[in-house]
PDB file of C-alpha atoms and ligand atoms in Angstrom:
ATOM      1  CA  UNK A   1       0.000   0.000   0.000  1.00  0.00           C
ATOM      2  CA  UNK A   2       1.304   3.516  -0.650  1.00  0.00           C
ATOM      3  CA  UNK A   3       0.736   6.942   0.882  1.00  0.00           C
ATOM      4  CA  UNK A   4       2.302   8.964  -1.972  1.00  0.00           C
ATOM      5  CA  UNK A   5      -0.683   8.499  -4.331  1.00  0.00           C
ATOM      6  CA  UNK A   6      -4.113  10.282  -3.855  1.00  0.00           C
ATOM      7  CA  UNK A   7      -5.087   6.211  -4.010  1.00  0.00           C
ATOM      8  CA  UNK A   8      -4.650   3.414  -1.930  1.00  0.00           C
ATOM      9  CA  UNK A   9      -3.648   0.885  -3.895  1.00  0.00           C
ATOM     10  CA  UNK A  10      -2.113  -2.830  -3.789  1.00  0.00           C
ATOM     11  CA  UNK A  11       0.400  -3.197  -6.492  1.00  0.00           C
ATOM     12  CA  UNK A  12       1.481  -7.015  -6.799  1.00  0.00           C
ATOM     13  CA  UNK A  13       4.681  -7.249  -8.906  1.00  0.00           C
ATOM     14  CA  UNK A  14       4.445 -10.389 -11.731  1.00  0.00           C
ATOM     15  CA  UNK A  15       6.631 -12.971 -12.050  1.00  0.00           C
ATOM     16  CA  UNK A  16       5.972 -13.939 -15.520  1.00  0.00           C
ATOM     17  CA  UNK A  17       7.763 -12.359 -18.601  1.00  0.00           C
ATOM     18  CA  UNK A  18       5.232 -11.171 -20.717  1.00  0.00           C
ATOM     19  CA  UNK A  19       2.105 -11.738 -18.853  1.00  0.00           C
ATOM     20  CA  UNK A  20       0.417  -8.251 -19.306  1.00  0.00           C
ATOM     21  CA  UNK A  21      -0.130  -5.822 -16.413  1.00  0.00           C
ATOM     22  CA  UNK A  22      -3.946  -5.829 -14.986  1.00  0.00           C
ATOM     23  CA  UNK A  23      -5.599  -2.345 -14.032  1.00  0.00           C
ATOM     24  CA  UNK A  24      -8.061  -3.936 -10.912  1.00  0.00           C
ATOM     25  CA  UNK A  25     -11.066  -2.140 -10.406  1.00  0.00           C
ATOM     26  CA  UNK A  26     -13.686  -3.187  -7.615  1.00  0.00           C
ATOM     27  CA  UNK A  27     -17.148  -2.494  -7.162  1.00  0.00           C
ATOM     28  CA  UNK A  28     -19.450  -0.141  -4.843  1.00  0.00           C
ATOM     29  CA  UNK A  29     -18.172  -1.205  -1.546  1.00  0.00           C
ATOM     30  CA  UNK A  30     -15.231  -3.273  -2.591  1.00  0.00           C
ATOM     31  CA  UNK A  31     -11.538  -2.219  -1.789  1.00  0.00           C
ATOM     32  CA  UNK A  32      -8.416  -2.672  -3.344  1.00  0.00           C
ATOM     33  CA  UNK A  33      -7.924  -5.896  -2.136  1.00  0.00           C
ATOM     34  CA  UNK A  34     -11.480  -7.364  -3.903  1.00  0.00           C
ATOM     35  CA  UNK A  35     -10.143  -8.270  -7.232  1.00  0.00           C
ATOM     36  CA  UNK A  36      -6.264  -9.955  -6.303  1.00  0.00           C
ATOM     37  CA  UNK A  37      -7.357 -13.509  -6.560  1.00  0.00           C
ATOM     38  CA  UNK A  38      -9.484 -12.779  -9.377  1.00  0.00           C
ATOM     39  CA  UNK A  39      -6.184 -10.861 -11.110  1.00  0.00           C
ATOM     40  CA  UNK A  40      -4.406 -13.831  -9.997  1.00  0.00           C
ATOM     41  CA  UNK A  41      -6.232 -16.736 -11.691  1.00  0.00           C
ATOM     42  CA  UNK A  42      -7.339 -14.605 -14.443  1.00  0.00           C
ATOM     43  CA  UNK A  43      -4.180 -13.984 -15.446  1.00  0.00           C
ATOM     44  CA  UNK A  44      -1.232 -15.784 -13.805  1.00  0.00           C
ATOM     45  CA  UNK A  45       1.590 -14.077 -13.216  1.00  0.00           C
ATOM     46  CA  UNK A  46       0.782 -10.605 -14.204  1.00  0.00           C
ATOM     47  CA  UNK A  47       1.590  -7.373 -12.533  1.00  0.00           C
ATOM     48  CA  UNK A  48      -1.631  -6.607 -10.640  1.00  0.00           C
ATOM     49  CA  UNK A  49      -2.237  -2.558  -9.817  1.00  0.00           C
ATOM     50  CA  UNK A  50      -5.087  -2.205  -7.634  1.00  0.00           C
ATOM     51  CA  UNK A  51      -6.298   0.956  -6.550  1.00  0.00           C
ATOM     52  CA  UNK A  52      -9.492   2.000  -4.277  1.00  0.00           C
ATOM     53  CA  UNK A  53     -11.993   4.325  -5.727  1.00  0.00           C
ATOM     54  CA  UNK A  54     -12.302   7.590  -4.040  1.00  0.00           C
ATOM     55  CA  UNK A  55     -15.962   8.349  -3.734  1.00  0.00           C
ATOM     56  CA  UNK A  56     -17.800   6.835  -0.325  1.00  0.00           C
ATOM     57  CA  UNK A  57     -21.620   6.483  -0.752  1.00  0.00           C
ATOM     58  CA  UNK A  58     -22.710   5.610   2.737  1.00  0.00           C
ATOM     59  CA  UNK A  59     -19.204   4.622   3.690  1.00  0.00           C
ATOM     60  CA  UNK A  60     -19.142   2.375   0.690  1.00  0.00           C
ATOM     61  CA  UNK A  61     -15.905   3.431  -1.815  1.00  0.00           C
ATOM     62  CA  UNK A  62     -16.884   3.964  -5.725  1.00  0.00           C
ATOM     63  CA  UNK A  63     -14.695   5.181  -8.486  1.00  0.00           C
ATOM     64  CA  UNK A  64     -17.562   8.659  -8.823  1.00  0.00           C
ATOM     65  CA  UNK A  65     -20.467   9.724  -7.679  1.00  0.00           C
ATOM     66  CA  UNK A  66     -24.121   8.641  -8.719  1.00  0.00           C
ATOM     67  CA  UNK A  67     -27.525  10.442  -8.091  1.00  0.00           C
ATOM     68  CA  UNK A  68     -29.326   7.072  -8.135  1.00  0.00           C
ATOM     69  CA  UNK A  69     -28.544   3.688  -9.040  1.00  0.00           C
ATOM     70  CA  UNK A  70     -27.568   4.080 -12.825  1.00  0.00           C
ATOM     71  CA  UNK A  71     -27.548   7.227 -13.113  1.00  0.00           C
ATOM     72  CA  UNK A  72     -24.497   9.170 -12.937  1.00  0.00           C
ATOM     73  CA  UNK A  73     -22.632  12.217 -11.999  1.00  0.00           C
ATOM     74  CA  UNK A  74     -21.361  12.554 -15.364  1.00  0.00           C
ATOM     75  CA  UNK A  75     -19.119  15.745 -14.548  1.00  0.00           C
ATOM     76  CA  UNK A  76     -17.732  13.794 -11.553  1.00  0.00           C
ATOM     77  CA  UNK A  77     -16.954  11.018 -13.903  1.00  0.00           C
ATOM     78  CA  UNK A  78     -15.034  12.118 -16.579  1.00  0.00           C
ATOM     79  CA  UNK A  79     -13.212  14.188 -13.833  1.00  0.00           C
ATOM     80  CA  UNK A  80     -12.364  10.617 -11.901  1.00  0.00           C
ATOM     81  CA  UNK A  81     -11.714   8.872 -14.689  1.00  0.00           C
ATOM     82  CA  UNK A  82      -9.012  11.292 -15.867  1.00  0.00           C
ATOM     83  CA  UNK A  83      -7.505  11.260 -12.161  1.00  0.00           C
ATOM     84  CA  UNK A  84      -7.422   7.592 -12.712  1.00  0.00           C
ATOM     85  CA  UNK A  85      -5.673   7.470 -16.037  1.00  0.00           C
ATOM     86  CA  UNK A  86      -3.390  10.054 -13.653  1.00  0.00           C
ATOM     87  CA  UNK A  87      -2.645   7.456 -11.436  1.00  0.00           C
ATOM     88  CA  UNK A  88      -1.934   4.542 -14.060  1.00  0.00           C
ATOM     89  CA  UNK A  89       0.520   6.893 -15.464  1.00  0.00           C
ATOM     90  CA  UNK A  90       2.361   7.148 -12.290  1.00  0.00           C
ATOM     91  CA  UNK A  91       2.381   3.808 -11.855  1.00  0.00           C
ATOM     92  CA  UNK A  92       3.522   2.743 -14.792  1.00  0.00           C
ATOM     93  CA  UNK A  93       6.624   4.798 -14.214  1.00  0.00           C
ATOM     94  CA  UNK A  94       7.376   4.169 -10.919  1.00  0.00           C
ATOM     95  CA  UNK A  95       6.998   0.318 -11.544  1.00  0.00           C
ATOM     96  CA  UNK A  96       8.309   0.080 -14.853  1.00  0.00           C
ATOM     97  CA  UNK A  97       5.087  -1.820 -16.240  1.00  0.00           C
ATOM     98  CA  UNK A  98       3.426  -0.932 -19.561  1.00  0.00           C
ATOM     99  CA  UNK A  99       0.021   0.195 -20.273  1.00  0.00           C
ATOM    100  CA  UNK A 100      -2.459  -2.130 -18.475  1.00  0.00           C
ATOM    101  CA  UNK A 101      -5.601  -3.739 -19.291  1.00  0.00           C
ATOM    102  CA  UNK A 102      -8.310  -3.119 -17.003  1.00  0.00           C
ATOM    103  CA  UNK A 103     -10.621  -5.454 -14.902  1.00  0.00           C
ATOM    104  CA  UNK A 104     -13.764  -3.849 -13.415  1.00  0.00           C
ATOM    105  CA  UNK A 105     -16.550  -5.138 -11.658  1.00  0.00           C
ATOM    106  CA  UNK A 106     -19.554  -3.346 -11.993  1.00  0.00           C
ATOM    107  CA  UNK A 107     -18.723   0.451 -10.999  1.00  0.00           C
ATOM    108  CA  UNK A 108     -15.066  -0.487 -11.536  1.00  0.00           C
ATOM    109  CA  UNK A 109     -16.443  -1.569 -14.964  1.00  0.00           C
ATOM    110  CA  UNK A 110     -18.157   1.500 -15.466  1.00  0.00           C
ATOM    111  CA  UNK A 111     -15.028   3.815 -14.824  1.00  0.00           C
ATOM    112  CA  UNK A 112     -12.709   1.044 -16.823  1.00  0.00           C
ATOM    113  CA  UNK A 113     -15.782   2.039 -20.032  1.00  0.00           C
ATOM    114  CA  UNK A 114     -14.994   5.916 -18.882  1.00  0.00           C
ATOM    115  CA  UNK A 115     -11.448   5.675 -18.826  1.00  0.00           C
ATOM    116  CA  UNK A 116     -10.958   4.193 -22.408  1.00  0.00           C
ATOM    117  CA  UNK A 117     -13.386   6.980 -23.868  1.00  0.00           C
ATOM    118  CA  UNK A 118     -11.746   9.806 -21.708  1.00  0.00           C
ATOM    119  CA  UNK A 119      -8.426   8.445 -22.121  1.00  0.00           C
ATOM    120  CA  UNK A 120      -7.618   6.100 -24.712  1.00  0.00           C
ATOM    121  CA  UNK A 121      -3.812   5.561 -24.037  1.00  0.00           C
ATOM    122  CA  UNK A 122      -4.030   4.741 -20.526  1.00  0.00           C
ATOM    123  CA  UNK A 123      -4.975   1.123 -21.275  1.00  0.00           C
ATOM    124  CA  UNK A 124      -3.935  -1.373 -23.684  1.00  0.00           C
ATOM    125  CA  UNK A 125      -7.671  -3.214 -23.360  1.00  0.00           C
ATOM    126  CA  UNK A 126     -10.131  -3.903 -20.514  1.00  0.00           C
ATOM    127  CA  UNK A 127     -12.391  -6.301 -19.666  1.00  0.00           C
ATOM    128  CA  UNK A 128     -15.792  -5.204 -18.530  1.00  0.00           C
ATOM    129  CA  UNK A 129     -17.697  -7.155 -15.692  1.00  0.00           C
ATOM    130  CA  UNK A 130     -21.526  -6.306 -15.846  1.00  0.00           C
ATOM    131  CA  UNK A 131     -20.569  -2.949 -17.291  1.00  0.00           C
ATOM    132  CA  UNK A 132     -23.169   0.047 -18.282  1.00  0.00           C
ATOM    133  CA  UNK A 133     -22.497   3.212 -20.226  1.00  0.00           C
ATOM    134  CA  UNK A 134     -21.009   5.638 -18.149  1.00  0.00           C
ATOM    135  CA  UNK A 135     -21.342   8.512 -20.560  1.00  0.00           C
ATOM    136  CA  UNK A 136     -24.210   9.875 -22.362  1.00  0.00           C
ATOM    137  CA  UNK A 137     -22.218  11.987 -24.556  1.00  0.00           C
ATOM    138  CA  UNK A 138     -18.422  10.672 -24.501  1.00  0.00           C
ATOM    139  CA  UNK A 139     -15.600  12.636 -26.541  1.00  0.00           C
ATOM    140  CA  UNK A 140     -14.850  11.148 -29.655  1.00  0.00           C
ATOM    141  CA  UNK A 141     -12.264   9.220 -28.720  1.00  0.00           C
ATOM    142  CA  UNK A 142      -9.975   6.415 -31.045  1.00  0.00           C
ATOM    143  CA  UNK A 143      -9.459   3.472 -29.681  1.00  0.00           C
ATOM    144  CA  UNK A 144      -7.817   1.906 -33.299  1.00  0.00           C
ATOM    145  CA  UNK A 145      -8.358  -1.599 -32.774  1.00  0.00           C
ATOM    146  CA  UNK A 146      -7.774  -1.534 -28.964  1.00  0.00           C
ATOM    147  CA  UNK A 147      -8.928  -5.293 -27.293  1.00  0.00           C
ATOM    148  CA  UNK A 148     -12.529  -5.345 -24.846  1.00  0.00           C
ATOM    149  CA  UNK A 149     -14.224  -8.018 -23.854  1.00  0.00           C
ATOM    150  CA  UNK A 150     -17.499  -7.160 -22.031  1.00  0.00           C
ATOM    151  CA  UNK A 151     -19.450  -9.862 -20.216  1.00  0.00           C
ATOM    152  CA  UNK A 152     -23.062  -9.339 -19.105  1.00  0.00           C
ATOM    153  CA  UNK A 153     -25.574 -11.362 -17.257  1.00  0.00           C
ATOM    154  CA  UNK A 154     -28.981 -12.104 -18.982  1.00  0.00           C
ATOM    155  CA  UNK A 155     -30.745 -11.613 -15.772  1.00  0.00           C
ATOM    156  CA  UNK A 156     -28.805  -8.875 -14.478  1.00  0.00           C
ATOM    157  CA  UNK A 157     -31.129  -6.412 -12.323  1.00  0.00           C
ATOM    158  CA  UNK A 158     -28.921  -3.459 -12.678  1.00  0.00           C
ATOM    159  CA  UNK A 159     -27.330  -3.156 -16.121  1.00  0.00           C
ATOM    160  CA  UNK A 160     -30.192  -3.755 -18.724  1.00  0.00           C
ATOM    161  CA  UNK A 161     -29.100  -5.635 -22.136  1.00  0.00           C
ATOM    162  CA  UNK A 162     -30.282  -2.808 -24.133  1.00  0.00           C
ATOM    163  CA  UNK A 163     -27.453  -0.953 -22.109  1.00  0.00           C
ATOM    164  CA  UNK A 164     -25.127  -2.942 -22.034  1.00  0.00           C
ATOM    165  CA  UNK A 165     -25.262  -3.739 -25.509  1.00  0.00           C
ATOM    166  CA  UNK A 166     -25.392   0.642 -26.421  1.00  0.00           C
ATOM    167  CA  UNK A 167     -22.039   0.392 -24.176  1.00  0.00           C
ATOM    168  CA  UNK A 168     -20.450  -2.050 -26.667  1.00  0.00           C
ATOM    169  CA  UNK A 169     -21.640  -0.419 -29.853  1.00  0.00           C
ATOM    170  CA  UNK A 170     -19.979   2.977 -28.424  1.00  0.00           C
ATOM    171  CA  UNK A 171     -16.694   1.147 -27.875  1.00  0.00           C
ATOM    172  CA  UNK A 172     -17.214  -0.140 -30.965  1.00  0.00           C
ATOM    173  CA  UNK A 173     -17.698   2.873 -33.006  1.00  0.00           C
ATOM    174  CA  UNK A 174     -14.706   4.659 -31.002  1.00  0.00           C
ATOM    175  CA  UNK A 175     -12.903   2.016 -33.377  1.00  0.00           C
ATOM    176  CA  UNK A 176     -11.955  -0.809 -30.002  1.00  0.00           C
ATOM    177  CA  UNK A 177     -12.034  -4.346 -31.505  1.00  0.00           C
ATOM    178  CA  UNK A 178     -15.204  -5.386 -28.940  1.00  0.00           C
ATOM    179  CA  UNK A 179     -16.135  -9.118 -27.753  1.00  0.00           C
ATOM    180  CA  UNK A 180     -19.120  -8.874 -26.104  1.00  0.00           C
ATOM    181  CA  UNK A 181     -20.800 -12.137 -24.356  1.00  0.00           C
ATOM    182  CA  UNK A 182     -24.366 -12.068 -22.585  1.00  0.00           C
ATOM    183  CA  UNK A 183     -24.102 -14.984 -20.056  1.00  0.00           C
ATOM    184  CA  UNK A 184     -27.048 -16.880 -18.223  1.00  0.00           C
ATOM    185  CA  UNK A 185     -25.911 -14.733 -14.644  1.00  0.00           C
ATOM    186  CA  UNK A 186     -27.306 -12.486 -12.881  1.00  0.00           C
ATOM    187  CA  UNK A 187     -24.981  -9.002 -11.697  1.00  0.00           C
ATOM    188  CA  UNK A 188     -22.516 -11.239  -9.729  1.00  0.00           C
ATOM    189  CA  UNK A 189     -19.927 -12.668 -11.409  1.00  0.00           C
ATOM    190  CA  UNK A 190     -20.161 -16.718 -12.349  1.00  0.00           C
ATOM    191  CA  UNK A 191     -17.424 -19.790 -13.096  1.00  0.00           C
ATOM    192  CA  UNK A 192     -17.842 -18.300 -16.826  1.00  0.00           C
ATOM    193  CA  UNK A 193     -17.005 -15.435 -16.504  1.00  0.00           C
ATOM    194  CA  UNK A 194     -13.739 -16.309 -14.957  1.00  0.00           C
ATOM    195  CA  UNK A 195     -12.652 -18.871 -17.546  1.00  0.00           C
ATOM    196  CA  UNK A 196     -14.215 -16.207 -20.424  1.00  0.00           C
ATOM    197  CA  UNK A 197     -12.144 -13.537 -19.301  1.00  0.00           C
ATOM    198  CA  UNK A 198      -8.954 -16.068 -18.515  1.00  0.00           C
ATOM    199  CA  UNK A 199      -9.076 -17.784 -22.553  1.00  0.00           C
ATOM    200  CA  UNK A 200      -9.728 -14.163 -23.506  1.00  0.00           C
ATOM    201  CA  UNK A 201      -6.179 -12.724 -21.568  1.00  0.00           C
ATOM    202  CA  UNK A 202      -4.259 -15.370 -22.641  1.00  0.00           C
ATOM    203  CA  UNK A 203      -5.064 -14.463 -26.384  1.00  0.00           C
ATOM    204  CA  UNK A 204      -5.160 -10.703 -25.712  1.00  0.00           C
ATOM    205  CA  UNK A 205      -1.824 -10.107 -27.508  1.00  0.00           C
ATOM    206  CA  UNK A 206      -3.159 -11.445 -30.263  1.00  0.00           C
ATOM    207  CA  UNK A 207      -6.265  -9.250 -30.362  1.00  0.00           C
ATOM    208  CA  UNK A 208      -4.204  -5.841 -29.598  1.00  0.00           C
ATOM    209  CA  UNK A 209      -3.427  -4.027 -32.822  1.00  0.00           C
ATOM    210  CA  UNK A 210      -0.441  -4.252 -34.481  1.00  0.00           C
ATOM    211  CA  UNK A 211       1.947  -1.418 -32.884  1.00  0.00           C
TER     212      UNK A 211
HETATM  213  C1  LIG B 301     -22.661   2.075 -10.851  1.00  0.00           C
HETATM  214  O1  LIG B 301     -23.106   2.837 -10.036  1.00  0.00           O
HETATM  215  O2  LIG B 301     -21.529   2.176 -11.344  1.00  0.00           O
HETATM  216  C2  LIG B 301     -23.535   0.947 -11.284  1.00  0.00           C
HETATM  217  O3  LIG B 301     -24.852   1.205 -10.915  1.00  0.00           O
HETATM  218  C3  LIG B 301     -23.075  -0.349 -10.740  1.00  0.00           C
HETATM  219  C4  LIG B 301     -23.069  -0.356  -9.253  1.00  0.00           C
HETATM  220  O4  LIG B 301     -22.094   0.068  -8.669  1.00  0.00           O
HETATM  221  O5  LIG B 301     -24.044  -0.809  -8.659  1.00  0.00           O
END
């Protein structure tokens, strides 16, 4: 954990040459320590950066602030998500680790979606747990071919398909090379997703545009 950075974070160094770097992002009420085991098994090996978001609702941390559930502070986050692409820079120089690919969970998948549109070089791909667009009107960014896998539930009560599936067509148009997979699940995570997003990293190089 570090007190130099306006996050707390985890940073877990790899051990494996080549195994790309993994941006962790929890939940609403998750930490920085939520998403290390899934980091872990998801991708063995890799350099795992794991910050906390910022924003408590009722004591409960978030990557930005919502007026309801769904419906965002939009100001508050494009102004996170650029304080987050912040802090990946940092990181990447003080550890010496290229541009990650992100992991959210729900919110953390929401900011991951925000991040990429507000920011396109501060991640080399993401993958999108349960995600939702996070911004009505997003900058027109150009993500040329960058790797995203999102995985939804079917049943999930909080990110309708409709949504979810808007979310992938504006990655999509922004030019990212999008997977998108609606599972039988609900908003928590299942087995599949796990072994989905696990095949899906260990091909990721081959999905990232040539450079
Ligand atoms: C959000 O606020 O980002 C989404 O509603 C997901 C959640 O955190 O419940």
């Amino acid at each position: 954990m570090s007190t130099k950075s306006p996050f707390t974070y985890r940073f877990e160094p790899g051990d494996r040459t080549g195994a790309p770097p993994l941006l962790l992002l929890h939940g609403t009420g998750g930490d920085e320590t939520d998403l290390l085991q899934l980091g872990a098994t998801i991708s063995p090996g890799s350099p795992l950066l794991s910050p906390r978001g910022r924003v408590l609702e009722n004591g409960m941390p978030r990557f930005f602030r919502r007026l309801a559930e769904g419906v965002f502070d939009e100001d508050d986050v494009r102004r996170r998500a650029l304080e987050l692409g912040e802090f990946v820079q940092d990181a990447r120089e003080r550890y010496g680790i290229d541009a990650p690919i992100a992991v959210g969970y729900s919110n953390g998948a929401n900011i991951a979606a925000a991040l990429l549109l507000m920011d396109p070089h501060a991640l080399s791909g993401a993958v999108l747990l349960r995600a939702m667009v996070p911004l009505a009107d997003p900058p027109a960014a150009r993500l040329d071919g960058k790797p995203v896998l999102i995985l939804s539930g079917r049943q999930d009560p909080i990110v309708a398909a409709e949504n979810a599936g808007a979310l992938a067509a504006m990655l999509s148009k922004a030019g990212a090379s999008v997977d998108h997979r609606i599972l039988p699940a609900g908003h928590q995570l299942s087995q599949p997703d796990v072994a989905l997003a696990r095949t899906w990293l260990a091909e990721a190089k081959q999905h990232a545009p040539a450079t």
